Rosetta silent file (secondary structure, phi, psi, omega in degrees, C-alpha in Angstrom):
SEQUENCE: GEVPGDYGFDPFGLSKKLADFDKYQAYELLHTRWAMLGAAGFVLLEAFNKFGASCGPKATGALLLDGGTLSYFGATVPVNLAAAVIAEIMLVGGAEYFLIQNKQGFNRLDSGGPFDPLGLAKDPDQFALPKVKGMKNGRLAMFSMLGFFL
SCORE:     score description
SCORE:     0.000 S_00000001
   1 L     0.000  166.354 -177.776    9.832   -8.889    9.728 S_00000001
   2 L   -96.337  -16.010 -178.829    6.158   -8.885   10.443 S_00000001
   3 L  -111.896  156.439 -179.401    6.140   -6.309   13.237 S_00000001
   4 L   -58.857  131.616  177.878    7.194   -2.650   13.076 S_00000001
   5 L    82.460    5.274 -179.916   10.942   -2.234   13.407 S_00000001
   6 L   -92.940  114.274  179.585   11.711   -5.956   12.938 S_00000001
   7 L  -116.321   14.524  177.600   14.585   -6.405   10.501 S_00000001
   8 L    84.186    4.255 -179.803   15.577   -9.927   11.492 S_00000001
   9 L   -87.237  106.029 -178.938   18.445   -8.834   13.747 S_00000001
  10 L  -146.474   72.233 -174.683   18.233  -11.066   16.836 S_00000001
  11 L   -66.704  -21.527 -178.730   21.726  -12.130   17.924 S_00000001
  12 L   -99.208    0.693  177.720   20.544  -13.396   21.327 S_00000001
  13 L    66.925   34.314 -177.498   17.575  -15.414   20.011 S_00000001
  14 L   -72.990  -16.800 -176.318   15.017  -13.504   22.084 S_00000001
  15 L  -103.609   17.683 -178.333   12.243  -14.027   19.525 S_00000001
  16 L   -69.293  -40.355  176.442   12.378  -17.811   19.277 S_00000001
  17 L   -94.516  130.286 -176.448    9.334  -18.313   21.514 S_00000001
  18 H   -62.772  -39.328 -179.857    6.266  -16.401   20.339 S_00000001
  19 H   -64.448  -40.985  177.637    5.066  -15.681   23.889 S_00000001
  20 H   -67.108  -38.746 -179.901    8.470  -14.261   24.815 S_00000001
  21 H   -62.062  -44.630  178.793    8.600  -12.231   21.607 S_00000001
  22 H   -61.951  -40.957  179.598    5.237  -10.602   22.341 S_00000001
  23 H   -65.453  -46.258 -179.273    6.349   -9.805   25.882 S_00000001
  24 H   -66.834  -35.146  176.933    9.686   -8.344   24.756 S_00000001
  25 H   -63.135  -42.990  178.238    7.977   -6.356   22.008 S_00000001
  26 H   -63.871  -41.732  178.518    5.644   -4.813   24.575 S_00000001
  27 H   -63.229  -44.728 -179.002    8.578   -3.988   26.854 S_00000001
  28 H   -63.138  -43.097 -179.604   10.534   -2.404   24.017 S_00000001
  29 H   -63.400  -41.735  177.828    7.583   -0.304   22.898 S_00000001
  30 H   -62.938  -44.549 -178.806    6.961    0.910   26.446 S_00000001
  31 H   -69.903  -34.093  177.277   10.627    1.813   26.945 S_00000001
  32 H   -66.326  -38.215  179.338   10.878    3.581   23.585 S_00000001
  33 H   -66.715  -42.510  177.574    7.888    5.761   24.484 S_00000001
  34 H   -64.631  -38.771 -179.891    9.340    6.661   27.883 S_00000001
  35 H   -66.153  -38.226  177.762   12.714    7.398   26.270 S_00000001
  36 H   -65.017  -40.687  176.684   11.118    9.735   23.725 S_00000001
  37 H   -64.784  -42.371 -179.963    9.359   11.614   26.528 S_00000001
  38 H   -65.077  -41.847  179.644   12.572   11.750   28.554 S_00000001
  39 H   -64.999  -41.555  176.891   14.664   12.990   25.644 S_00000001
  40 H   -63.320  -38.893  178.611   12.129   15.707   24.891 S_00000001
  41 H   -63.844  -41.989  177.835   12.141   16.667   28.572 S_00000001
  42 H   -60.783  -46.382 -177.279   15.927   16.984   28.657 S_00000001
  43 H   -66.692  -42.181  179.948   15.942   19.215   25.577 S_00000001
  44 H   -64.773  -40.755  178.101   13.041   21.376   26.826 S_00000001
  45 H   -62.929  -40.226  177.660   14.643   21.914   30.234 S_00000001
  46 H   -65.327  -38.634  178.084   17.866   23.024   28.601 S_00000001
  47 H   -66.678  -40.020  177.693   15.924   25.404   26.353 S_00000001
  48 H   -62.774  -38.762  178.593   14.054   26.824   29.360 S_00000001
  49 H   -61.684  -33.568  178.476   17.358   27.420   31.138 S_00000001
  50 H   -64.182  -28.377 -175.764   18.507   29.528   28.181 S_00000001
  51 L  -105.377   22.214  171.017   15.509   31.842   28.700 S_00000001
  52 L   101.891   -4.653  177.851   15.843   32.384   32.443 S_00000001
  53 L   -77.860  154.096  175.564   14.114   29.417   34.021 S_00000001
  54 L  -108.377   84.351 -175.108   15.890   27.523   36.749 S_00000001
  55 L  -113.390  168.655  175.573   15.204   23.971   35.632 S_00000001
  56 L   113.439 -179.637 -175.478   17.024   20.702   35.909 S_00000001
  57 L   -59.947  -37.797 -178.684   18.065   18.281   38.634 S_00000001
  58 L   -73.049  -26.330 -176.459   19.548   20.954   40.916 S_00000001
  59 L   -93.060   -9.407 -177.570   16.459   23.142   40.607 S_00000001
  60 L  -117.900  -72.372 -173.891   13.825   20.457   41.171 S_00000001
  61 H   -60.149  -48.403 -177.639   14.742   17.337   43.063 S_00000001
  62 H   -65.935  -41.404  179.391   17.283   18.799   45.451 S_00000001
  63 H   -65.306  -42.216 -179.821   15.144   21.825   46.281 S_00000001
  64 H   -67.059  -37.619  178.818   12.044   19.738   46.906 S_00000001
  65 H   -67.393  -30.020  178.819   13.945   17.299   49.107 S_00000001
  66 L   -86.235    1.469  179.216   15.279   20.203   51.171 S_00000001
  67 L    87.600    9.455  179.580   11.778   21.636   51.584 S_00000001
  68 L   -81.593 -176.491  177.750   12.298   24.481   49.117 S_00000001
  69 L  -120.644  161.062 -179.502   10.022   25.636   46.318 S_00000001
  70 E   -88.805  152.228  177.426   10.491   25.701   42.564 S_00000001
  71 E  -133.642  118.557  177.580   10.950   28.864   40.545 S_00000001
  72 E  -117.917  122.653  179.831   10.194   28.985   36.815 S_00000001
  73 L    53.661   37.037  177.925   10.880   32.197   34.916 S_00000001
  74 L    84.569   -7.750  179.229   11.032   34.111   38.204 S_00000001
  75 E   -98.134  132.188  179.096    7.630   32.908   39.433 S_00000001
  76 E   -79.887  130.914  178.042    7.547   30.727   42.531 S_00000001
  77 E  -103.144  111.039 -175.061    5.619   27.487   42.135 S_00000001
  78 L   -80.984   80.096  177.499    4.220   26.479   45.540 S_00000001
  79 L  -132.935  138.425  176.356    4.518   22.694   45.366 S_00000001
  80 L  -107.662  174.510 -174.491    6.173   20.385   47.841 S_00000001
  81 H   -62.723  -41.345 -179.587    7.553   16.907   47.316 S_00000001
  82 H   -62.210  -43.029  179.236    4.508   15.104   48.742 S_00000001
  83 H   -64.723  -39.145  179.404    2.132   16.993   46.434 S_00000001
  84 H   -65.284  -42.129  179.735    4.346   16.246   43.421 S_00000001
  85 H   -67.032  -43.299  179.390    4.478   12.520   44.243 S_00000001
  86 H   -63.163  -43.155  178.649    0.724   12.304   44.839 S_00000001
  87 H   -62.940  -41.254 -179.927   -0.006   14.124   41.577 S_00000001
  88 H   -65.550  -43.355  179.298    2.330   11.828   39.651 S_00000001
  89 H   -62.423  -41.611 -179.235    0.806    8.694   41.152 S_00000001
  90 H   -67.875  -44.286 -177.340   -2.705    9.885   40.341 S_00000001
  91 H   -70.865  -51.268 -179.103   -1.932   10.947   36.778 S_00000001
  92 H   -69.778  -41.625  177.942    0.288    8.052   35.733 S_00000001
  93 H   -62.775  -37.839  177.595   -1.718    5.529   37.754 S_00000001
  94 H   -64.574  -42.150  178.508   -4.942    6.788   36.185 S_00000001
  95 H   -64.980  -42.853  179.051   -3.542    6.400   32.688 S_00000001
  96 H   -66.596  -39.222  177.693   -2.276    2.883   33.441 S_00000001
  97 H   -61.780  -41.183  178.087   -5.603    1.921   35.038 S_00000001
  98 H   -61.644  -41.915  179.092   -7.402    3.131   31.904 S_00000001
  99 H   -67.305  -38.094 -179.047   -5.123    0.993   29.728 S_00000001
 100 H   -67.776  -39.101 -179.690   -5.575   -2.072   31.937 S_00000001
 101 H   -64.762  -43.226  173.580   -9.360   -1.781   31.896 S_00000001
 102 L    49.652   52.130 -176.939   -9.365   -1.565   28.073 S_00000001
 103 L   -74.193  -20.843  178.839  -13.126   -1.082   27.809 S_00000001
 104 L   -84.739  -11.339  177.660  -12.962    0.098   24.180 S_00000001
 105 L    79.080   20.722  178.644  -11.252   -3.115   23.024 S_00000001
 106 L   -88.809  159.940  176.839   -8.239   -1.435   21.389 S_00000001
 107 L   -75.764  118.205 -173.191   -4.745   -2.860   21.341 S_00000001
 108 L   -71.866  -10.464  176.830   -2.975   -1.056   24.159 S_00000001
 109 L   -87.519  -22.570 -179.098    0.392   -1.289   22.409 S_00000001
 110 L   -89.785  149.005  169.744   -0.775    0.519   19.286 S_00000001
 111 L   -70.350  170.271 -177.071   -1.379    4.212   19.042 S_00000001
 112 E   104.124 -150.097 -176.582   -4.891    5.165   18.191 S_00000001
 113 L    64.630 -135.721 -178.962   -7.939    4.161   20.153 S_00000001
 114 L   -71.488  -18.204  179.544   -9.092    7.021   22.367 S_00000001
 115 E  -102.245   63.330  176.252   -5.846    8.934   21.766 S_00000001
 116 L  -148.410   66.443 -174.687   -6.322    9.611   18.071 S_00000001
 117 L   -65.437  -23.943 -179.275   -8.126   12.952   17.761 S_00000001
 118 L   -94.581   -2.589  178.497   -7.112   13.405   14.112 S_00000001
 119 L    69.866   32.093 -176.916   -8.134    9.889   13.027 S_00000001
 120 L   -75.167  -19.043 -175.383   -4.669    8.992   11.765 S_00000001
 121 L   -97.735   10.255 -176.817   -4.939    5.317   12.774 S_00000001
 122 L   -74.055  -38.101  179.869   -8.108    4.504   10.843 S_00000001
 123 L   -94.848  113.420 -176.557   -6.396    3.316    7.646 S_00000001
 124 H   -61.490  -33.625 -179.885   -4.073    0.367    8.457 S_00000001
 125 H   -68.584  -41.199  178.200   -1.913    0.910    5.371 S_00000001
 126 H   -71.160  -28.249 -175.739   -1.316    4.565    6.197 S_00000001
 127 H   -84.326  -14.427 -179.293   -0.723    3.748    9.868 S_00000001
 128 H   -65.533  -39.371 -178.834    1.981    1.100    9.203 S_00000001
 129 H   -65.745  -46.696  176.745    4.612    3.723    8.331 S_00000001
 130 H   -61.928  -28.581  176.425    4.211    5.791   11.542 S_00000001
 131 H   -63.440  -44.809  179.214    4.528    2.573   13.579 S_00000001
 132 H   -66.842  -42.750  179.186    7.932    1.875   12.033 S_00000001
 133 H   -63.327  -39.470  178.124    8.990    5.515   12.408 S_00000001
 134 H   -62.846  -40.965  178.900    7.886    5.484   16.042 S_00000001
 135 H   -67.002  -42.323  178.999    9.953    2.377   16.768 S_00000001
 136 H   -64.088  -45.928  179.685   13.018    3.835   15.020 S_00000001
 137 H   -65.270  -35.368  178.163   12.689    7.168   16.827 S_00000001
 138 H   -66.959  -40.605  177.041   12.159    5.373   20.123 S_00000001
 139 H   -65.098  -40.321  176.045   15.299    3.299   19.699 S_00000001
 140 H   -62.922  -39.421  179.375   17.221    6.459   18.848 S_00000001
 141 H   -65.766  -35.590  177.789   15.750    8.131   21.955 S_00000001
 142 H   -63.787  -41.853  177.218   16.924    5.245   24.151 S_00000001
 143 H   -68.490  -37.471  179.175   20.481    5.725   22.891 S_00000001
 144 H   -66.840  -36.444  176.461   20.233    9.499   23.267 S_00000001
 145 H   -63.491  -37.881  175.803   19.075    9.095   26.883 S_00000001
 146 H   -61.475  -42.223  176.922   22.157    6.964   27.486 S_00000001
 147 H   -64.890  -37.362  178.241   24.247    9.797   26.069 S_00000001
 148 H   -63.829  -38.490 -176.998   22.473   12.364   28.256 S_00000001
 149 H   -77.146  -26.980  179.240   23.272   10.361   31.372 S_00000001
 150 L   -85.104    0.000    0.000   26.897    9.774   30.444 S_00000001
């Protein structure tokens, strides 16, 4: 294939139209990135629980919905549900707004651009391998998230 992670496996014919292929590629890349973040979050919360933190669904969502406060490593974190939602909307919305504006002219699907402090994306030949690895790890993370939920 010509794109990272494309090995010619398309049993449903989703890549027959180029416009659809580009759209589906963007969707897959977005979902693989979210799945990698989610999988890391699941593992980190479990590790925090081993060291005395009270993390996880019972310690966050349910407590905030009941008007309680969070406690991490014995320290109370004074945040309520409204503050958490507002902070999430501002942070995630700000990042998405920055990507939509695209004032630097970078491809918003590729890593690099303003988020490349080490300059790893400057050489296209060197950057091709991490793109494939990122797609493979993202697909693995999507399956692992399915396993976490089951």
